[in-house]
Amino acid sequence: AQSVAQPEDQVNVAEGNPLTVKCTYSVSGNPYLFWYVQYPNRGLQFLLKYITGDNLVKGSYGFEAEFNKSQTSFHLKKPSALVSDSALYFCAVRPGTGFQKLVFGTGTRLLVSP
Amino acid sequence: DVKVTQSSRYLVKRTGEKVFLECVQDMDHENMFWYRQDPGLGLRLIYFSYDVKMKEKGDIPEGYSVSREKKERFSLILESASTNQTSMYLCASSLSGPSGANVLTFGAGSRLTVL
């Protein structure tokens, strides 16, 4: 069965600094990987996904993520954090074949200080 | 703008009550999902449906049932609410197809408190 680990409950970063939110996964075969963001009192919004191809995926709001097959990781990154990036971030994985459910991590709260 | 609409943002119910959570999507998506979100546990799948009148159990279906009589509507039912069902409930939908790459679109959530 597939699983996702987000090792950090919270990440603190100063505005203007680069940020990284970590995600590792376990899945049979090739993975489909996703990042979603949840702003306060809102549902989840899609940020980006990796299906195949270039290991560096670019998404919404200046975010990007790097797929590393050998380390089974899919870390979310942004070169320069904004206070408005403060939110809850979820990594998710599903196997690349068949109809399989999307499994989410436990989430990482990002706090960007002014 | 495409939408997944959950009819109730906040509900307070008593133990033993029957609770209906409604979800409607206007994107003609085949797949619909119900998740619950709890701090430290992330999102856990309760039920999903890939077609009208079809349903599949997710990871935590106990104490819940679902109904999908129309393509656009997916209802979550708590037959007899219990305090451990106090949670945020998120509905989502997605297109179908051979690829699992389709993105889920989420509703704003329904926060249920069971007293």
PDB file of C-alpha atoms in Angstrom:
ATOM      1  CA  ALA A   1       0.000   0.000   0.000  1.00  0.00           C
ATOM      2  CA  GLN A   2       1.123   3.509  -0.705  1.00  0.00           C
ATOM      3  CA  SER A   3       2.051   5.999   1.998  1.00  0.00           C
ATOM      4  CA  VAL A   4       3.343   9.521   2.401  1.00  0.00           C
ATOM      5  CA  ALA A   5       5.482  11.013   5.149  1.00  0.00           C
ATOM      6  CA  GLN A   6       5.773  14.681   5.933  1.00  0.00           C
ATOM      7  CA  PRO A   7       8.386  14.690   8.686  1.00  0.00           C
ATOM      8  CA  GLU A   8       7.883  18.279   9.822  1.00  0.00           C
ATOM      9  CA  ASP A   9       4.686  19.397  11.524  1.00  0.00           C
ATOM     10  CA  GLN A  10       5.714  23.014  11.076  1.00  0.00           C
ATOM     11  CA  VAL A  11       8.242  24.966   9.068  1.00  0.00           C
ATOM     12  CA  ASN A  12       9.182  28.531   9.991  1.00  0.00           C
ATOM     13  CA  VAL A  13      10.845  30.848   7.520  1.00  0.00           C
ATOM     14  CA  ALA A  14      11.389  34.580   7.213  1.00  0.00           C
ATOM     15  CA  GLU A  15       9.842  36.452   4.334  1.00  0.00           C
ATOM     16  CA  GLY A  16      12.191  36.625   1.366  1.00  0.00           C
ATOM     17  CA  ASN A  17      14.081  33.486   2.341  1.00  0.00           C
ATOM     18  CA  PRO A  18      13.824  30.224   0.414  1.00  0.00           C
ATOM     19  CA  LEU A  19      11.515  27.575   1.794  1.00  0.00           C
ATOM     20  CA  THR A  20      11.401  23.791   1.602  1.00  0.00           C
ATOM     21  CA  VAL A  21       8.599  21.523   2.759  1.00  0.00           C
ATOM     22  CA  LYS A  22       9.646  17.894   2.807  1.00  0.00           C
ATOM     23  CA  CYS A  23       7.780  14.838   1.541  1.00  0.00           C
ATOM     24  CA  THR A  24       8.807  11.222   1.104  1.00  0.00           C
ATOM     25  CA  TYR A  25       6.637   8.487  -0.302  1.00  0.00           C
ATOM     26  CA  SER A  26       6.254   4.760  -0.693  1.00  0.00           C
ATOM     27  CA  VAL A  27       4.349   3.268  -3.616  1.00  0.00           C
ATOM     28  CA  SER A  28       4.473   0.294  -5.942  1.00  0.00           C
ATOM     29  CA  GLY A  29       5.666   1.181  -9.388  1.00  0.00           C
ATOM     30  CA  ASN A  30       5.889   4.695 -10.711  1.00  0.00           C
ATOM     31  CA  PRO A  31       4.203   7.323  -8.565  1.00  0.00           C
ATOM     32  CA  TYR A  32       1.896  10.187  -9.308  1.00  0.00           C
ATOM     33  CA  LEU A  33       2.732  12.908  -6.771  1.00  0.00           C
ATOM     34  CA  PHE A  34       0.780  15.988  -5.798  1.00  0.00           C
ATOM     35  CA  TRP A  35       1.016  19.024  -3.544  1.00  0.00           C
ATOM     36  CA  TYR A  36      -2.082  20.758  -2.207  1.00  0.00           C
ATOM     37  CA  VAL A  37      -2.366  23.857  -0.021  1.00  0.00           C
ATOM     38  CA  GLN A  38      -5.044  24.747   2.499  1.00  0.00           C
ATOM     39  CA  TYR A  39      -5.550  28.331   3.596  1.00  0.00           C
ATOM     40  CA  PRO A  40      -7.432  28.983   6.862  1.00  0.00           C
ATOM     41  CA  ASN A  41     -11.073  27.886   6.746  1.00  0.00           C
ATOM     42  CA  ARG A  42     -10.771  26.809   3.126  1.00  0.00           C
ATOM     43  CA  GLY A  43     -10.720  23.568   1.216  1.00  0.00           C
ATOM     44  CA  LEU A  44      -7.585  22.216  -0.374  1.00  0.00           C
ATOM     45  CA  GLN A  45      -6.248  23.812  -3.528  1.00  0.00           C
ATOM     46  CA  PHE A  46      -4.058  22.054  -6.066  1.00  0.00           C
ATOM     47  CA  LEU A  47      -0.500  23.413  -6.363  1.00  0.00           C
ATOM     48  CA  LEU A  48       1.374  21.059  -8.679  1.00  0.00           C
ATOM     49  CA  LYS A  49       1.837  17.455  -9.722  1.00  0.00           C
ATOM     50  CA  TYR A  50       4.487  15.090 -11.041  1.00  0.00           C
ATOM     51  CA  ILE A  51       3.412  12.449 -13.500  1.00  0.00           C
ATOM     52  CA  THR A  52       6.430  11.817 -15.668  1.00  0.00           C
ATOM     53  CA  GLY A  53       9.230  13.681 -17.422  1.00  0.00           C
ATOM     54  CA  ASP A  54      11.261  16.537 -15.968  1.00  0.00           C
ATOM     55  CA  ASN A  55      12.036  15.979 -12.307  1.00  0.00           C
ATOM     56  CA  LEU A  56      11.507  19.663 -11.521  1.00  0.00           C
ATOM     57  CA  VAL A  57       7.860  20.574 -11.633  1.00  0.00           C
ATOM     58  CA  LYS A  58       6.603  24.149 -11.526  1.00  0.00           C
ATOM     59  CA  GLY A  59       3.225  25.039 -10.112  1.00  0.00           C
ATOM     60  CA  SER A  60       1.019  27.827  -8.873  1.00  0.00           C
ATOM     61  CA  TYR A  61       2.136  30.875  -6.866  1.00  0.00           C
ATOM     62  CA  GLY A  62       5.827  30.388  -7.704  1.00  0.00           C
ATOM     63  CA  PHE A  63       6.099  26.973  -6.061  1.00  0.00           C
ATOM     64  CA  GLU A  64       8.084  24.109  -7.514  1.00  0.00           C
ATOM     65  CA  ALA A  65       8.869  20.563  -6.457  1.00  0.00           C
ATOM     66  CA  GLU A  66      11.687  18.192  -7.232  1.00  0.00           C
ATOM     67  CA  PHE A  67      11.052  14.509  -7.788  1.00  0.00           C
ATOM     68  CA  ASN A  68      13.927  12.317  -6.621  1.00  0.00           C
ATOM     69  CA  LYS A  69      13.327   8.674  -7.405  1.00  0.00           C
ATOM     70  CA  SER A  70      16.371   7.313  -5.580  1.00  0.00           C
ATOM     71  CA  GLN A  71      15.426   9.111  -2.374  1.00  0.00           C
ATOM     72  CA  THR A  72      11.675   8.624  -2.942  1.00  0.00           C
ATOM     73  CA  SER A  73      11.162  12.293  -2.189  1.00  0.00           C
ATOM     74  CA  PHE A  74       9.080  15.105  -3.617  1.00  0.00           C
ATOM     75  CA  HIS A  75      10.031  18.246  -1.673  1.00  0.00           C
ATOM     76  CA  LEU A  76       8.151  21.484  -2.222  1.00  0.00           C
ATOM     77  CA  LYS A  77      10.244  24.599  -2.702  1.00  0.00           C
ATOM     78  CA  LYS A  78       9.980  28.297  -3.310  1.00  0.00           C
ATOM     79  CA  PRO A  79      12.944  30.640  -3.833  1.00  0.00           C
ATOM     80  CA  SER A  80      11.503  33.565  -1.880  1.00  0.00           C
ATOM     81  CA  ALA A  81       8.738  33.102   0.696  1.00  0.00           C
ATOM     82  CA  LEU A  82       5.834  35.498   1.180  1.00  0.00           C
ATOM     83  CA  VAL A  83       3.802  36.033   4.344  1.00  0.00           C
ATOM     84  CA  SER A  84       0.767  35.061   2.281  1.00  0.00           C
ATOM     85  CA  ASP A  85       2.306  31.606   1.732  1.00  0.00           C
ATOM     86  CA  SER A  86       1.524  30.778   5.355  1.00  0.00           C
ATOM     87  CA  ALA A  87      -0.821  27.809   5.158  1.00  0.00           C
ATOM     88  CA  LEU A  88      -1.099  24.048   5.597  1.00  0.00           C
ATOM     89  CA  TYR A  89       0.583  22.000   2.878  1.00  0.00           C
ATOM     90  CA  PHE A  90      -0.254  18.420   1.982  1.00  0.00           C
ATOM     91  CA  CYS A  91       1.718  15.981  -0.126  1.00  0.00           C
ATOM     92  CA  ALA A  92      -0.178  13.106  -1.777  1.00  0.00           C
ATOM     93  CA  VAL A  93       0.680  10.015  -3.817  1.00  0.00           C
ATOM     94  CA  ARG A  94      -1.072   7.454  -5.935  1.00  0.00           C
ATOM     95  CA  PRO A  95       0.294   4.586  -8.035  1.00  0.00           C
ATOM     96  CA  GLY A  96       0.651   5.343 -11.723  1.00  0.00           C
ATOM     97  CA  THR A  97      -1.607   2.550 -12.883  1.00  0.00           C
ATOM     98  CA  GLY A  98      -5.167   1.548 -12.197  1.00  0.00           C
ATOM     99  CA  PHE A  99      -7.808   3.346 -10.245  1.00  0.00           C
ATOM    100  CA  GLN A 100      -6.161   3.817  -6.904  1.00  0.00           C
ATOM    101  CA  LYS A 101      -7.029   6.231  -4.187  1.00  0.00           C
ATOM    102  CA  LEU A 102      -4.942   9.285  -3.481  1.00  0.00           C
ATOM    103  CA  VAL A 103      -3.163   8.993  -0.128  1.00  0.00           C
ATOM    104  CA  PHE A 104      -2.323  12.186   1.735  1.00  0.00           C
ATOM    105  CA  GLY A 105       0.380  13.007   4.228  1.00  0.00           C
ATOM    106  CA  THR A 106      -0.385  14.486   7.620  1.00  0.00           C
ATOM    107  CA  GLY A 107       0.356  18.017   6.488  1.00  0.00           C
ATOM    108  CA  THR A 108       3.014  20.626   7.257  1.00  0.00           C
ATOM    109  CA  ARG A 109       2.131  24.051   8.556  1.00  0.00           C
ATOM    110  CA  LEU A 110       4.236  26.769   6.963  1.00  0.00           C
ATOM    111  CA  LEU A 111       4.627  30.012   8.891  1.00  0.00           C
ATOM    112  CA  VAL A 112       6.302  32.889   7.089  1.00  0.00           C
ATOM    113  CA  SER A 113       7.231  35.768   9.355  1.00  0.00           C
ATOM    114  CA  PRO A 114       7.524  39.372   8.117  1.00  0.00           C
TER     115      PRO A 114
ATOM    116  CA  ASP B   1     -15.523  29.147 -12.043  1.00  0.00           C
ATOM    117  CA  VAL B   2     -15.785  25.447 -11.395  1.00  0.00           C
ATOM    118  CA  LYS B   3     -17.001  24.499  -7.996  1.00  0.00           C
ATOM    119  CA  VAL B   4     -17.557  21.852  -5.436  1.00  0.00           C
ATOM    120  CA  THR B   5     -20.175  23.122  -3.027  1.00  0.00           C
ATOM    121  CA  GLN B   6     -20.762  21.685   0.417  1.00  0.00           C
ATOM    122  CA  SER B   7     -24.129  22.762   1.730  1.00  0.00           C
ATOM    123  CA  SER B   8     -23.188  23.283   5.373  1.00  0.00           C
ATOM    124  CA  ARG B   9     -20.005  24.951   6.584  1.00  0.00           C
ATOM    125  CA  TYR B  10     -20.685  24.393  10.283  1.00  0.00           C
ATOM    126  CA  LEU B  11     -22.977  21.891  11.968  1.00  0.00           C
ATOM    127  CA  VAL B  12     -23.576  21.030  15.594  1.00  0.00           C
ATOM    128  CA  LYS B  13     -25.387  17.778  16.276  1.00  0.00           C
ATOM    129  CA  ARG B  14     -26.138  15.587  19.256  1.00  0.00           C
ATOM    130  CA  THR B  15     -24.965  12.046  19.806  1.00  0.00           C
ATOM    131  CA  GLY B  16     -27.254   9.586  18.090  1.00  0.00           C
ATOM    132  CA  GLU B  17     -28.649  12.028  15.542  1.00  0.00           C
ATOM    133  CA  LYS B  18     -28.676  11.186  11.850  1.00  0.00           C
ATOM    134  CA  VAL B  19     -26.531  13.623   9.908  1.00  0.00           C
ATOM    135  CA  PHE B  20     -26.511  14.376   6.193  1.00  0.00           C
ATOM    136  CA  LEU B  21     -23.622  16.172   4.523  1.00  0.00           C
ATOM    137  CA  GLU B  22     -24.349  17.233   0.971  1.00  0.00           C
ATOM    138  CA  CYS B  23     -21.906  17.890  -1.819  1.00  0.00           C
ATOM    139  CA  VAL B  24     -22.633  19.146  -5.323  1.00  0.00           C
ATOM    140  CA  GLN B  25     -20.186  19.675  -8.192  1.00  0.00           C
ATOM    141  CA  ASP B  26     -20.834  21.505 -11.437  1.00  0.00           C
ATOM    142  CA  MET B  27     -17.908  20.146 -13.456  1.00  0.00           C
ATOM    143  CA  ASP B  28     -19.538  16.951 -14.779  1.00  0.00           C
ATOM    144  CA  HIS B  29     -16.871  14.931 -12.950  1.00  0.00           C
ATOM    145  CA  GLU B  30     -17.304  11.182 -12.751  1.00  0.00           C
ATOM    146  CA  ASN B  31     -15.444  10.649  -9.480  1.00  0.00           C
ATOM    147  CA  MET B  32     -16.447  12.022  -6.106  1.00  0.00           C
ATOM    148  CA  PHE B  33     -14.841  11.554  -2.712  1.00  0.00           C
ATOM    149  CA  TRP B  34     -15.453  12.159   0.970  1.00  0.00           C
ATOM    150  CA  TYR B  35     -12.481  12.730   3.260  1.00  0.00           C
ATOM    151  CA  ARG B  36     -12.255  13.661   6.894  1.00  0.00           C
ATOM    152  CA  GLN B  37      -9.455  15.898   8.118  1.00  0.00           C
ATOM    153  CA  ASP B  38      -8.127  15.711  11.653  1.00  0.00           C
ATOM    154  CA  PRO B  39      -5.060  17.453  13.122  1.00  0.00           C
ATOM    155  CA  GLY B  40      -2.007  15.226  12.967  1.00  0.00           C
ATOM    156  CA  LEU B  41      -3.792  12.637  10.847  1.00  0.00           C
ATOM    157  CA  GLY B  42      -4.089  14.504   7.571  1.00  0.00           C
ATOM    158  CA  LEU B  43      -6.869  13.524   5.188  1.00  0.00           C
ATOM    159  CA  ARG B  44      -8.382  10.076   5.371  1.00  0.00           C
ATOM    160  CA  LEU B  45     -10.675   8.707   2.702  1.00  0.00           C
ATOM    161  CA  ILE B  46     -14.120   7.641   3.901  1.00  0.00           C
ATOM    162  CA  TYR B  47     -15.905   6.687   0.667  1.00  0.00           C
ATOM    163  CA  PHE B  48     -15.639   7.399  -3.006  1.00  0.00           C
ATOM    164  CA  SER B  49     -17.793   6.953  -6.065  1.00  0.00           C
ATOM    165  CA  TYR B  50     -16.743   6.603  -9.682  1.00  0.00           C
ATOM    166  CA  ASP B  51     -20.232   6.582 -11.181  1.00  0.00           C
ATOM    167  CA  VAL B  52     -23.859   7.212 -10.339  1.00  0.00           C
ATOM    168  CA  LYS B  53     -25.168   4.669  -7.821  1.00  0.00           C
ATOM    169  CA  MET B  54     -21.641   3.251  -7.415  1.00  0.00           C
ATOM    170  CA  LYS B  55     -19.698   3.508  -4.182  1.00  0.00           C
ATOM    171  CA  GLU B  56     -16.489   2.129  -2.768  1.00  0.00           C
ATOM    172  CA  LYS B  57     -15.209   2.050   0.782  1.00  0.00           C
ATOM    173  CA  GLY B  58     -12.161   4.069   1.605  1.00  0.00           C
ATOM    174  CA  ASP B  59      -9.883   3.675   4.598  1.00  0.00           C
ATOM    175  CA  ILE B  60     -12.330   4.572   7.357  1.00  0.00           C
ATOM    176  CA  PRO B  61     -15.903   3.770   6.262  1.00  0.00           C
ATOM    177  CA  GLU B  62     -17.160   2.543   9.632  1.00  0.00           C
ATOM    178  CA  GLY B  63     -20.067   4.602  10.921  1.00  0.00           C
ATOM    179  CA  TYR B  64     -20.671   6.249   7.547  1.00  0.00           C
ATOM    180  CA  SER B  65     -22.666   5.592   4.417  1.00  0.00           C
ATOM    181  CA  VAL B  66     -23.003   7.459   1.133  1.00  0.00           C
ATOM    182  CA  SER B  67     -25.505   8.048  -1.611  1.00  0.00           C
ATOM    183  CA  ARG B  68     -25.010   9.037  -5.209  1.00  0.00           C
ATOM    184  CA  GLU B  69     -28.311   9.178  -7.052  1.00  0.00           C
ATOM    185  CA  LYS B  70     -27.217  11.872  -9.505  1.00  0.00           C
ATOM    186  CA  LYS B  71     -23.850  12.495 -11.088  1.00  0.00           C
ATOM    187  CA  GLU B  72     -23.428  15.905  -9.539  1.00  0.00           C
ATOM    188  CA  ARG B  73     -24.409  15.042  -5.974  1.00  0.00           C
ATOM    189  CA  PHE B  74     -22.633  12.886  -3.391  1.00  0.00           C
ATOM    190  CA  SER B  75     -24.040  12.688   0.114  1.00  0.00           C
ATOM    191  CA  LEU B  76     -22.330  11.474   3.261  1.00  0.00           C
ATOM    192  CA  ILE B  77     -24.583  10.043   5.964  1.00  0.00           C
ATOM    193  CA  LEU B  78     -23.814   9.475   9.605  1.00  0.00           C
ATOM    194  CA  GLU B  79     -26.552   7.074  10.700  1.00  0.00           C
ATOM    195  CA  SER B  80     -26.008   7.709  14.407  1.00  0.00           C
ATOM    196  CA  ALA B  81     -23.518  10.447  15.107  1.00  0.00           C
ATOM    197  CA  SER B  82     -20.898   9.904  17.785  1.00  0.00           C
ATOM    198  CA  THR B  83     -18.458  12.296  19.403  1.00  0.00           C
ATOM    199  CA  ASN B  84     -15.505  10.678  17.632  1.00  0.00           C
ATOM    200  CA  GLN B  85     -17.011  11.811  14.348  1.00  0.00           C
ATOM    201  CA  THR B  86     -16.389  15.425  15.257  1.00  0.00           C
ATOM    202  CA  SER B  87     -14.180  16.529  12.391  1.00  0.00           C
ATOM    203  CA  MET B  88     -13.767  18.556   9.232  1.00  0.00           C
ATOM    204  CA  TYR B  89     -15.329  16.784   6.259  1.00  0.00           C
ATOM    205  CA  LEU B  90     -14.062  17.518   2.779  1.00  0.00           C
ATOM    206  CA  CYS B  91     -15.779  16.593  -0.455  1.00  0.00           C
ATOM    207  CA  ALA B  92     -13.809  16.388  -3.704  1.00  0.00           C
ATOM    208  CA  SER B  93     -14.381  15.470  -7.317  1.00  0.00           C
ATOM    209  CA  SER B  94     -12.238  14.578 -10.324  1.00  0.00           C
ATOM    210  CA  LEU B  95     -12.456  13.482 -13.901  1.00  0.00           C
ATOM    211  CA  SER B  96     -12.184   9.822 -14.675  1.00  0.00           C
ATOM    212  CA  GLY B  97     -10.095   8.145 -17.360  1.00  0.00           C
ATOM    213  CA  PRO B  98      -7.252   5.660 -17.577  1.00  0.00           C
ATOM    214  CA  SER B  99      -4.788   7.979 -15.924  1.00  0.00           C
ATOM    215  CA  GLY B 100      -4.692   8.566 -12.204  1.00  0.00           C
ATOM    216  CA  ALA B 101      -3.243  11.981 -12.862  1.00  0.00           C
ATOM    217  CA  ASN B 102      -6.494  13.874 -12.636  1.00  0.00           C
ATOM    218  CA  VAL B 103      -6.525  16.575 -10.028  1.00  0.00           C
ATOM    219  CA  LEU B 104      -9.037  16.591  -7.201  1.00  0.00           C
ATOM    220  CA  THR B 105     -11.119  19.719  -6.750  1.00  0.00           C
ATOM    221  CA  PHE B 106     -12.182  20.228  -3.150  1.00  0.00           C
ATOM    222  CA  GLY B 107     -15.092  21.915  -1.504  1.00  0.00           C
ATOM    223  CA  ALA B 108     -14.617  24.386   1.338  1.00  0.00           C
ATOM    224  CA  GLY B 109     -15.362  21.756   3.969  1.00  0.00           C
ATOM    225  CA  SER B 110     -18.032  21.070   6.564  1.00  0.00           C
ATOM    226  CA  ARG B 111     -16.990  21.294  10.187  1.00  0.00           C
ATOM    227  CA  LEU B 112     -19.127  18.931  12.236  1.00  0.00           C
ATOM    228  CA  THR B 113     -19.269  18.988  16.015  1.00  0.00           C
ATOM    229  CA  VAL B 114     -21.065  16.154  17.778  1.00  0.00           C
ATOM    230  CA  LEU B 115     -21.995  16.858  21.386  1.00  0.00           C
TER     231      LEU B 115
END
